Short mmCIF file of C-alpha atoms in Angstrom, two decimals:
data_model
loop_
_atom_site.label_atom_id
_atom_site.label_comp_id
_atom_site.label_asym_id
_atom_site.label_seq_id
_atom_site.Cartn_x
_atom_site.Cartn_y
_atom_site.Cartn_z
CA MET S 1 0.00 0.00 0.00
CA SER S 2 1.38 3.45 -0.89
CA PHE S 3 -0.05 6.89 -0.21
CA SER S 4 1.20 9.84 -2.22
CA ASP S 5 2.10 12.93 -0.27
CA ILE S 6 1.63 11.14 3.07
CA SER S 7 4.31 9.70 5.32
CA VAL S 8 4.50 8.31 8.82
CA ASP S 9 7.43 9.12 11.07
CA PRO S 10 8.13 5.95 13.10
CA HIS S 11 9.65 8.01 15.87
CA ARG S 12 6.42 9.98 16.37
CA HIS S 13 3.74 7.44 15.49
CA THR S 14 4.11 4.01 17.08
CA LEU S 15 1.20 1.87 15.95
CA ARG S 16 2.54 -1.09 17.86
CA GLY S 17 2.66 0.68 21.20
CA ALA S 18 0.24 -0.49 23.88
CA ARG S 19 -0.89 3.06 24.62
CA PHE S 20 -2.09 3.55 21.03
CA TRP S 21 -4.46 0.59 21.26
CA LEU S 22 -5.46 0.84 24.91
CA ALA S 23 -6.35 4.55 25.06
CA PRO S 24 -9.52 4.44 22.89
CA LEU S 25 -10.58 1.10 24.36
CA VAL S 26 -10.25 2.31 27.96
CA VAL S 27 -11.90 5.70 27.39
CA VAL S 28 -14.88 4.38 25.42
CA THR S 29 -15.38 1.45 27.80
CA ALA S 30 -15.30 3.74 30.83
CA VAL S 31 -17.81 6.18 29.34
CA MET S 32 -20.18 3.41 28.24
CA ALA S 33 -19.87 1.69 31.64
CA ALA S 34 -20.86 4.94 33.36
CA LEU S 35 -23.71 5.35 30.90
CA GLY S 36 -25.03 1.86 31.60
CA TYR S 37 -24.64 2.07 35.36
CA PHE S 38 -26.29 5.45 35.78
CA TYR S 39 -29.14 4.84 33.36
CA LEU S 40 -30.08 1.36 34.56
CA GLY S 41 -29.33 2.09 38.20
CA SER S 42 -31.68 5.06 38.22
CA MET S 43 -34.81 3.21 37.12
CA LEU S 44 -34.72 -0.54 37.76
CA GLU S 45 -36.47 -0.49 41.16
CA PRO S 46 -38.03 2.89 42.03
CA SER S 47 -40.15 1.44 44.86
CA GLU S 48 -36.99 0.51 46.78
CA ASN S 49 -35.61 4.03 46.39
CA LEU S 50 -38.81 5.83 47.41
CA ARG S 51 -38.19 8.53 50.03
CA GLU S 52 -40.12 11.60 51.15
CA PHE S 53 -42.56 11.27 48.25
CA PRO S 54 -44.81 14.35 48.74
CA MET S 55 -48.54 13.69 49.08
CA ALA S 56 -51.41 15.21 51.06
CA ILE S 57 -54.35 13.82 52.99
CA VAL S 58 -57.38 16.07 53.42
CA ASN S 59 -60.14 15.33 55.92
CA GLN S 60 -63.29 17.36 55.32
CA ASP S 61 -65.57 15.01 57.25
CA VAL S 62 -67.88 16.76 59.75
CA GLY S 63 -68.90 13.54 61.51
CA ASP S 64 -72.27 11.97 62.39
CA VAL S 65 -73.93 9.47 64.73
CA MET S 66 -73.30 5.86 63.76
CA PRO S 67 -75.86 3.02 64.26
CA GLY S 68 -75.70 1.51 67.75
CA ALA S 69 -73.75 4.48 69.13
CA ASP S 70 -74.94 7.43 71.17
CA ALA S 71 -71.90 9.64 70.68
CA ARG S 72 -71.02 11.42 67.47
CA ARG S 73 -68.11 9.99 65.51
CA ASN S 74 -65.83 11.33 62.81
CA LEU S 75 -64.70 8.42 60.67
CA GLY S 76 -62.68 10.79 58.49
CA SER S 77 -60.47 11.73 61.41
CA GLU S 78 -60.07 8.10 62.40
CA ILE S 79 -59.14 7.10 58.85
CA THR S 80 -56.69 10.00 58.56
CA ALA S 81 -54.95 8.95 61.77
CA ALA S 82 -54.83 5.32 60.61
CA VAL S 83 -53.38 6.21 57.22
CA LEU S 84 -50.76 8.51 58.75
CA ASP S 85 -49.77 5.79 61.22
CA GLY S 86 -49.68 3.16 58.49
CA VAL S 87 -47.34 4.86 56.02
CA ASP S 88 -43.58 4.93 56.32
CA SER S 89 -42.81 8.60 56.85
CA GLU S 90 -39.30 8.16 55.47
CA ARG S 91 -40.69 6.86 52.17
CA ILE S 92 -43.88 8.92 51.89
CA ALA S 93 -44.11 12.52 53.06
CA LEU S 94 -47.87 12.40 53.68
CA GLN S 95 -48.98 15.78 55.02
CA GLU S 96 -52.38 16.54 56.56
CA MET S 97 -53.71 19.81 55.18
CA GLY S 98 -56.82 21.66 54.04
CA ILE S 99 -58.34 21.30 50.60
CA ALA S 100 -57.15 24.76 49.45
CA ALA S 101 -53.53 24.01 50.40
CA ALA S 102 -53.73 20.62 48.69
CA HIS S 103 -54.98 22.19 45.47
CA ARG S 104 -52.18 24.76 45.59
CA GLY S 105 -49.64 21.98 46.03
CA LEU S 106 -51.07 20.07 43.08
CA ASP S 107 -51.26 23.24 40.97
CA THR S 108 -47.55 23.96 41.48
CA GLY S 109 -46.28 20.40 41.27
CA GLU S 110 -45.16 20.39 44.89
CA LEU S 111 -47.52 17.46 45.54
CA TYR S 112 -47.70 14.32 43.46
CA GLY S 113 -51.10 13.32 44.81
CA ALA S 114 -53.73 13.77 47.51
CA ILE S 115 -56.23 11.65 49.43
CA VAL S 116 -59.46 13.57 50.06
CA ILE S 117 -62.19 12.47 52.49
CA PRO S 118 -65.46 14.39 51.83
CA SER S 119 -67.55 16.23 54.41
CA ASP S 120 -70.37 13.66 54.38
CA PHE S 121 -68.20 10.56 54.73
CA THR S 122 -69.42 9.51 58.20
CA LYS S 123 -73.02 10.34 57.29
CA ARG S 124 -72.93 8.21 54.15
CA THR S 125 -71.27 5.36 56.05
CA SER S 126 -74.08 5.53 58.63
CA ILE S 127 -76.70 5.47 55.88
CA LEU S 128 -74.98 2.47 54.28
CA ALA S 129 -75.06 0.58 57.59
CA GLN S 130 -78.75 1.31 58.11
CA ALA S 131 -79.67 0.54 54.52
CA SER S 132 -78.03 -2.87 54.63
CA VAL S 133 -81.20 -4.26 56.21
CA VAL S 134 -83.69 -1.87 54.56
CA PRO S 135 -84.63 -2.07 50.85
CA GLY S 136 -83.62 0.88 48.65
CA ASP S 137 -80.88 2.36 46.55
CA ILE S 138 -77.79 3.48 48.40
CA GLU S 139 -74.37 4.83 47.56
CA LYS S 140 -71.12 3.89 49.17
CA PRO S 141 -69.15 6.62 50.95
CA VAL S 142 -66.40 7.98 48.72
CA ILE S 143 -62.71 8.73 49.20
CA THR S 144 -61.02 10.44 46.25
CA LEU S 145 -57.43 9.74 45.32
CA TYR S 146 -56.07 12.62 43.24
CA SER S 147 -53.01 12.09 41.05
CA ASN S 148 -51.07 14.88 39.38
CA PRO S 149 -50.39 13.96 35.73
CA ARG S 150 -48.44 17.20 35.20
CA THR S 151 -45.63 15.87 37.40
CA GLY S 152 -45.11 12.87 35.12
CA THR S 153 -46.70 9.55 34.22
CA PHE S 154 -44.53 7.52 36.56
CA ALA S 155 -45.28 9.81 39.49
CA SER S 156 -49.00 9.28 38.93
CA ALA S 157 -48.45 5.53 38.87
CA ILE S 158 -46.63 5.69 42.21
CA VAL S 159 -49.50 7.72 43.69
CA GLY S 160 -51.89 4.99 42.55
CA ILE S 161 -49.80 2.28 44.21
CA ILE S 162 -49.50 4.21 47.48
CA GLY S 163 -53.20 5.05 47.54
CA ASP S 164 -54.20 1.48 46.75
CA GLU S 165 -52.06 0.08 49.58
CA ALA S 166 -53.27 2.62 52.15
CA LEU S 167 -56.96 2.68 51.24
CA THR S 168 -57.28 -1.08 50.77
CA ALA S 169 -56.26 -1.54 54.40
CA VAL S 170 -58.66 1.23 55.46
CA ASN S 171 -61.50 -0.31 53.45
CA LYS S 172 -60.97 -3.67 55.06
CA SER S 173 -60.76 -2.23 58.58
CA VAL S 174 -63.88 -0.06 58.20
CA GLY S 175 -65.72 -2.96 56.57
CA GLU S 176 -64.97 -5.32 59.45
CA GLU S 177 -66.10 -2.76 62.03
CA LEU S 178 -69.23 -1.86 60.08
CA THR S 179 -70.21 -5.49 59.57
CA LYS S 180 -69.75 -6.21 63.28
CA THR S 181 -71.83 -3.13 64.23
CA VAL S 182 -74.70 -4.06 61.93
CA ARG S 183 -74.77 -7.68 63.10
CA THR S 184 -74.76 -6.58 66.74
CA THR S 185 -77.55 -4.05 66.11
CA LEU S 186 -79.65 -6.68 64.34
CA ALA S 187 -79.14 -9.16 67.15
CA GLU S 188 -80.31 -6.61 69.71
CA THR S 189 -83.22 -5.01 67.82
CA ALA S 190 -84.42 -7.59 65.30
CA PRO S 191 -83.10 -11.09 66.05
CA ASP S 192 -85.32 -12.60 63.34
CA LEU S 193 -83.59 -10.61 60.59
CA GLN S 194 -80.40 -11.87 59.00
CA LEU S 195 -77.82 -9.90 57.06
CA SER S 196 -78.19 -10.85 53.39
CA GLY S 197 -75.26 -12.06 51.33
CA GLY S 198 -75.35 -8.98 49.10
CA SER S 199 -75.36 -6.64 52.08
CA ALA S 200 -72.51 -8.55 53.66
CA LEU S 201 -70.42 -8.16 50.50
CA THR S 202 -71.20 -4.45 50.36
CA LEU S 203 -70.28 -3.93 54.01
CA ALA S 204 -67.04 -5.90 53.58
CA GLU S 205 -65.74 -3.16 51.26
CA PRO S 206 -67.91 -0.15 52.11
CA ILE S 207 -65.70 2.60 50.66
CA ASN S 208 -65.72 3.57 47.01
CA VAL S 209 -62.22 4.80 46.12
CA LEU S 210 -62.25 7.13 43.11
CA ASP S 211 -59.05 7.66 41.14
CA VAL S 212 -59.16 11.16 39.70
CA GLU S 213 -56.57 13.14 37.76
CA HIS S 214 -56.09 16.68 39.00
CA LYS S 215 -56.27 18.91 35.92
CA PRO S 216 -55.67 16.25 33.25
CA LEU S 217 -53.16 17.11 30.56
CA PRO S 218 -54.47 17.97 27.09
CA ALA S 219 -53.74 15.85 24.04
CA HIS S 220 -50.35 15.93 22.29
CA THR S 221 -48.34 16.11 25.50
CA GLY S 222 -47.01 12.56 25.35
CA SER S 223 -48.79 11.65 28.60
CA GLY S 224 -46.64 14.13 30.46
CA LEU S 225 -43.37 13.42 28.64
CA SER S 226 -43.33 16.40 26.26
CA ALA S 227 -41.64 18.61 28.87
CA PHE S 228 -38.85 16.05 29.32
CA TYR S 229 -38.23 15.63 25.61
CA TYR S 230 -38.30 19.38 25.05
CA THR S 231 -35.70 19.70 27.81
CA LEU S 232 -33.56 17.07 26.12
CA LEU S 233 -33.77 19.03 22.87
CA LEU S 234 -32.54 22.19 24.59
CA ILE S 235 -29.64 20.32 26.20
CA LEU S 236 -28.65 18.72 22.90
CA ALA S 237 -28.89 22.05 21.09
CA GLY S 238 -26.46 23.60 23.56
CA PHE S 239 -24.09 20.64 23.86
CA THR S 240 -23.91 19.47 20.25
CA GLY S 241 -24.29 23.02 18.94
CA ALA S 242 -21.23 24.08 20.90
CA THR S 243 -19.25 21.11 19.59
CA ILE S 244 -20.13 21.92 15.97
CA VAL S 245 -19.48 25.66 16.38
CA SER S 246 -16.10 24.98 18.00
CA SER S 247 -15.05 22.61 15.23
CA ILE S 248 -16.12 24.93 12.38
CA VAL S 249 -14.59 28.06 13.92
CA ASP S 250 -11.28 26.33 14.74
CA SER S 251 -11.11 25.00 11.20
CA ALA S 252 -11.93 28.37 9.63
CA LEU S 253 -9.28 30.08 11.76
CA GLY S 254 -6.65 27.49 10.90
CA PHE S 255 -6.27 25.94 14.35
CA VAL S 256 -7.28 22.50 13.10
CA PRO S 257 -7.23 21.03 9.58
CA THR S 258 -10.35 20.52 7.52
CA GLU S 259 -11.04 17.26 5.72
CA TYR S 260 -13.72 16.75 3.03
CA GLY S 261 -13.50 13.19 1.77
CA PRO S 262 -10.12 12.95 0.02
CA LEU S 263 -9.56 16.71 0.40
CA TYR S 264 -7.29 17.67 3.30
CA ILE S 265 -6.97 21.43 3.94
CA THR S 266 -4.82 23.35 6.37
CA LYS S 267 -5.10 27.12 6.60
CA GLU S 268 -2.78 29.75 7.93
CA THR S 269 -3.39 30.11 11.65
CA THR S 270 -5.18 33.33 12.52
CA ARG S 271 -3.38 35.43 15.10
CA MET S 272 -6.08 35.46 17.76
CA SER S 273 -5.73 34.72 21.45
CA ARG S 274 -7.63 31.89 23.10
CA LEU S 275 -9.87 34.41 24.82
CA GLN S 276 -10.70 36.19 21.56
CA VAL S 277 -11.58 32.92 19.87
CA LEU S 278 -13.76 31.94 22.81
CA PHE S 279 -15.62 35.27 22.64
CA LEU S 280 -16.20 34.69 18.93
CA LYS S 281 -17.62 31.20 19.56
CA TRP S 282 -19.84 32.49 22.33
CA GLY S 283 -21.29 35.17 20.06
CA ILE S 284 -22.14 32.65 17.35
CA LEU S 285 -23.66 30.29 19.92
CA VAL S 286 -25.96 32.99 21.36
CA VAL S 287 -27.30 33.83 17.90
CA LEU S 288 -27.85 30.13 17.26
CA ALA S 289 -29.69 29.80 20.59
CA LEU S 290 -32.21 32.45 19.56
CA VAL S 291 -32.75 30.77 16.19
CA VAL S 292 -32.93 27.17 17.43
CA SER S 293 -35.27 28.04 20.30
CA ALA S 294 -37.66 29.63 17.79
CA LEU S 295 -37.24 26.59 15.54
CA TYR S 296 -38.18 24.19 18.35
CA LEU S 297 -41.18 26.32 19.26
CA GLY S 298 -42.37 26.37 15.64
CA ILE S 299 -41.94 22.62 15.20
CA GLY S 300 -43.72 21.83 18.46
CA THR S 301 -46.61 24.12 17.60
CA ALA S 302 -46.89 22.67 14.10
CA LEU S 303 -47.07 19.16 15.57
CA GLY S 304 -49.92 20.18 17.87
CA MET S 305 -48.00 20.40 21.15
CA PRO S 306 -49.90 22.73 23.52
CA VAL S 307 -47.78 25.80 24.33
CA PRO S 308 -49.76 28.14 26.61
CA ARG S 309 -46.87 30.64 26.95
CA PRO S 310 -45.00 30.64 23.59
CA LEU S 311 -43.00 33.83 24.14
CA LEU S 312 -41.86 32.67 27.57
CA LEU S 313 -40.89 29.25 26.19
CA TRP S 314 -38.85 30.87 23.41
CA GLU S 315 -37.09 33.20 25.84
CA TYR S 316 -36.26 30.51 28.34
CA GLY S 317 -35.28 28.05 25.59
CA ALA S 318 -32.78 30.56 24.21
CA LEU S 319 -31.40 31.14 27.71
CA ALA S 320 -31.04 27.40 28.38
CA ILE S 321 -29.33 26.69 25.05
CA SER S 322 -26.98 29.63 25.61
CA ALA S 323 -26.11 28.52 29.14
CA VAL S 324 -25.37 24.92 28.10
CA GLY S 325 -23.55 25.96 24.92
CA ILE S 326 -21.40 28.64 26.54
CA THR S 327 -20.42 26.30 29.36
CA SER S 328 -19.62 23.53 26.85
CA LEU S 329 -17.41 25.89 24.84
CA SER S 330 -15.63 26.97 28.01
CA VAL S 331 -14.99 23.36 29.02
CA MET S 332 -13.58 22.56 25.55
CA SER S 333 -11.39 25.67 25.73
CA VAL S 334 -10.03 24.52 29.07
CA PHE S 335 -9.53 20.80 28.37
CA GLY S 336 -9.19 20.70 24.59
CA PRO S 337 -10.60 17.55 22.88
CA ALA S 338 -11.00 15.91 26.29
CA GLY S 339 -13.64 18.57 27.00
CA LEU S 340 -16.01 16.61 24.78
CA ILE S 341 -15.95 13.75 27.27
CA VAL S 342 -16.36 16.13 30.20
CA ASN S 343 -19.38 17.72 28.52
CA LEU S 344 -20.84 14.33 27.68
CA MET S 345 -20.59 13.27 31.32
CA LEU S 346 -21.93 16.56 32.68
CA PHE S 347 -24.87 17.14 30.36
CA ILE S 348 -25.88 13.66 29.22
CA VAL S 349 -24.49 10.76 31.27
CA LEU S 350 -25.24 12.35 34.67
CA GLY S 351 -28.00 14.62 33.42
CA LEU S 352 -30.58 12.19 32.05
CA PRO S 353 -30.99 9.90 35.09
CA SER S 354 -31.10 12.88 37.47
CA SER S 355 -33.49 14.99 35.39
CA GLY S 356 -36.67 13.79 37.12
CA GLY S 357 -38.43 13.82 33.76
CA THR S 358 -39.21 10.10 33.71
CA ILE S 359 -38.58 8.76 37.23
CA PRO S 360 -39.37 11.23 40.06
CA ILE S 361 -36.29 12.34 41.99
CA GLU S 362 -37.96 11.01 45.16
CA ALA S 363 -38.00 7.52 43.58
CA SER S 364 -34.39 7.59 42.35
CA PRO S 365 -31.29 6.52 44.30
CA PRO S 366 -29.95 9.22 46.67
CA LEU S 367 -27.00 9.87 44.36
CA PHE S 368 -29.32 11.25 41.70
CA GLU S 369 -31.16 13.41 44.21
CA TRP S 370 -27.81 15.00 45.04
CA LEU S 371 -26.93 15.40 41.35
CA ALA S 372 -30.30 17.05 40.71
CA THR S 373 -29.35 19.95 42.98
CA PHE S 374 -26.94 21.25 40.33
CA GLU S 375 -27.26 19.12 37.17
CA PRO S 376 -28.38 21.39 34.30
CA MET S 377 -30.94 18.97 32.87
CA HIS S 378 -33.00 18.81 36.09
CA GLN S 379 -33.03 22.57 36.49
CA ILE S 380 -34.02 23.11 32.86
CA TYR S 381 -36.70 20.43 33.14
CA LEU S 382 -38.29 22.18 36.12
CA ALA S 383 -38.55 25.43 34.17
CA VAL S 384 -39.81 23.84 30.96
CA ARG S 385 -42.41 21.79 32.85
CA ALA S 386 -43.63 24.93 34.63
CA ILE S 387 -44.03 26.73 31.30
CA LEU S 388 -45.74 23.87 29.45
CA TYR S 389 -47.90 22.37 32.21
CA PHE S 390 -48.30 25.00 34.94
CA ASP S 391 -48.88 28.14 32.85
CA GLY S 392 -45.48 29.58 33.69
CA ASN S 393 -46.10 29.56 37.44
CA LEU S 394 -42.92 30.73 39.18
CA SER S 395 -43.63 28.48 42.18
CA ALA S 396 -43.96 25.43 39.93
CA GLY S 397 -40.22 25.40 39.21
CA LEU S 398 -39.80 28.28 36.79
CA ALA S 399 -38.15 30.55 39.36
CA GLU S 400 -35.79 27.83 40.62
CA GLY S 401 -34.98 26.57 37.13
CA THR S 402 -34.28 30.06 35.78
CA LYS S 403 -32.12 30.96 38.77
CA MET S 404 -30.00 27.82 38.43
CA THR S 405 -29.73 28.28 34.64
CA LEU S 406 -28.37 31.79 35.21
CA VAL S 407 -25.97 30.45 37.83
CA GLY S 408 -24.75 27.81 35.36
CA LEU S 409 -24.33 30.48 32.69
CA GLY S 410 -22.32 32.61 35.09
CA VAL S 411 -20.08 29.69 36.03
CA GLY S 412 -19.48 28.87 32.37
CA LEU S 413 -18.58 32.48 31.55
CA LEU S 414 -16.28 32.77 34.55
CA ILE S 415 -14.42 29.53 33.86
CA GLY S 416 -13.98 30.37 30.20
CA VAL S 417 -12.72 33.91 30.74
CA VAL S 418 -10.41 33.16 33.67
CA VAL S 419 -8.77 30.00 32.34
CA THR S 420 -8.27 31.15 28.74
CA TRP S 421 -6.87 34.47 30.01
CA ILE S 422 -4.39 32.56 32.16
CA TYR S 423 -3.44 30.37 29.19
CA ASP S 424 -2.82 33.47 27.08
CA ARG S 425 -0.83 35.21 29.79
CA ARG S 426 1.41 32.17 30.28
CA GLY S 427 2.08 31.88 26.56
CA PHE S 428 0.14 28.67 26.00
CA HIS S 429 -0.71 29.66 22.45
CA ARG S 430 -2.25 27.33 19.94
CA LEU S 431 -0.68 26.15 16.64
CA GLU S 432 2.12 28.11 15.08
CA ASP S 433 1.52 29.75 11.70
CA ALA S 434 1.43 27.24 8.89
CA PRO S 435 1.29 27.89 5.13
CA ALA S 436 -2.07 27.28 3.51
CA THR S 437 -1.94 23.91 1.71
CA THR S 438 -4.32 21.54 0.06
CA ARG S 439 -3.36 17.91 -0.26
CA VAL S 440 -5.39 15.39 -2.19
CA LEU S 441 -5.10 11.64 -1.83
CA GLU S 442 -3.78 10.81 -5.27
CA SER S 443 -3.66 7.06 -5.29
CA VAL S 444 -4.05 4.02 -3.21
CA LYS S 445 -2.39 0.80 -4.28
CA ILE S 446 -2.79 -2.43 -2.45
CA GLY S 447 -0.51 -5.31 -3.08
#
């Protein structure tokens, strides 16, 4: 095999050296191992990782007199106490509160679900007990289990599991007590009457548990996943956009060669400092952020995705892309090609499992809860979810997400300016001037 115009210096390029072969194998294996561990480890068993999952229990019951009892009872209060005693407080942060506070928590995404006992619960239970031996139509007392689909599909599923476990036990306990009360009352007042089989079955499970979605999501939201995927698009726009901008700018300024198929081009190196080049890349990236954010908004709208606050989504999208892109460019300016791996770890490998967009943070391993306090993807997800699902409510995560995005932007700017300035001051310049050349692969002969 011969290559015209190409030579290999054996003193500089050792293909047989162990380092040449091991370096790509070790780096790629390490990155993929981290990818597999973090992705699979974050979602294989959420129920085992559940901790401080925020829910509310609301007791509106005013109480009533039960059959066979002289004193007034409040079954709602008794059920509330039983549920609170029955849940593991370390796994489920079940808070007793009023209906208005519960709705506010659901409206801002602070609560994943709520158990609501109505004002006539004891009264309806009393009527059910009395009607078990009297002909007529009756309705079971109701407890409503509210889920919050705007916090994510998986979060709603967890609410359903928690509610089913808690209220099944309550249903059984109330049913046993009610059946015993009715049988005792019949034995004392009407010994000739027997509790029918149908009535016994009704009394065994006297509570009708209603599963209700609090403010269901409209169509074309991917069952609550559109906010997560939109967040992923913003992250990719900043991360990959920065990589492409850096490559094109460095090539145009002569810092790296350009290769188009068989065409290999090197240009004369432009006399610009590292800091000047970084400023140039940042400027291009900010313009791209404005354009790409508008592009995403237009595509989403065209596909039917509900966007209640389009201007706000465009503004925040441009901010998020700029923050991620500027930080990515700074990292690449600091570490060189190795910055690509650093960015991949920061924005993708650690970002996706700690985003909270698929598995709630409260159902992820503690490591990801810690990562979520500063990982860009989680902060951006909170803001995007607030804009798309909570009408831009600041308390729903928009304020926190925007604050952390600005903090990340500031950190990226600071690192880029300080480190590249130090490099320039210490004389760590990039490639020396090289004459502009174009070399074409003329022939390849094998044999």
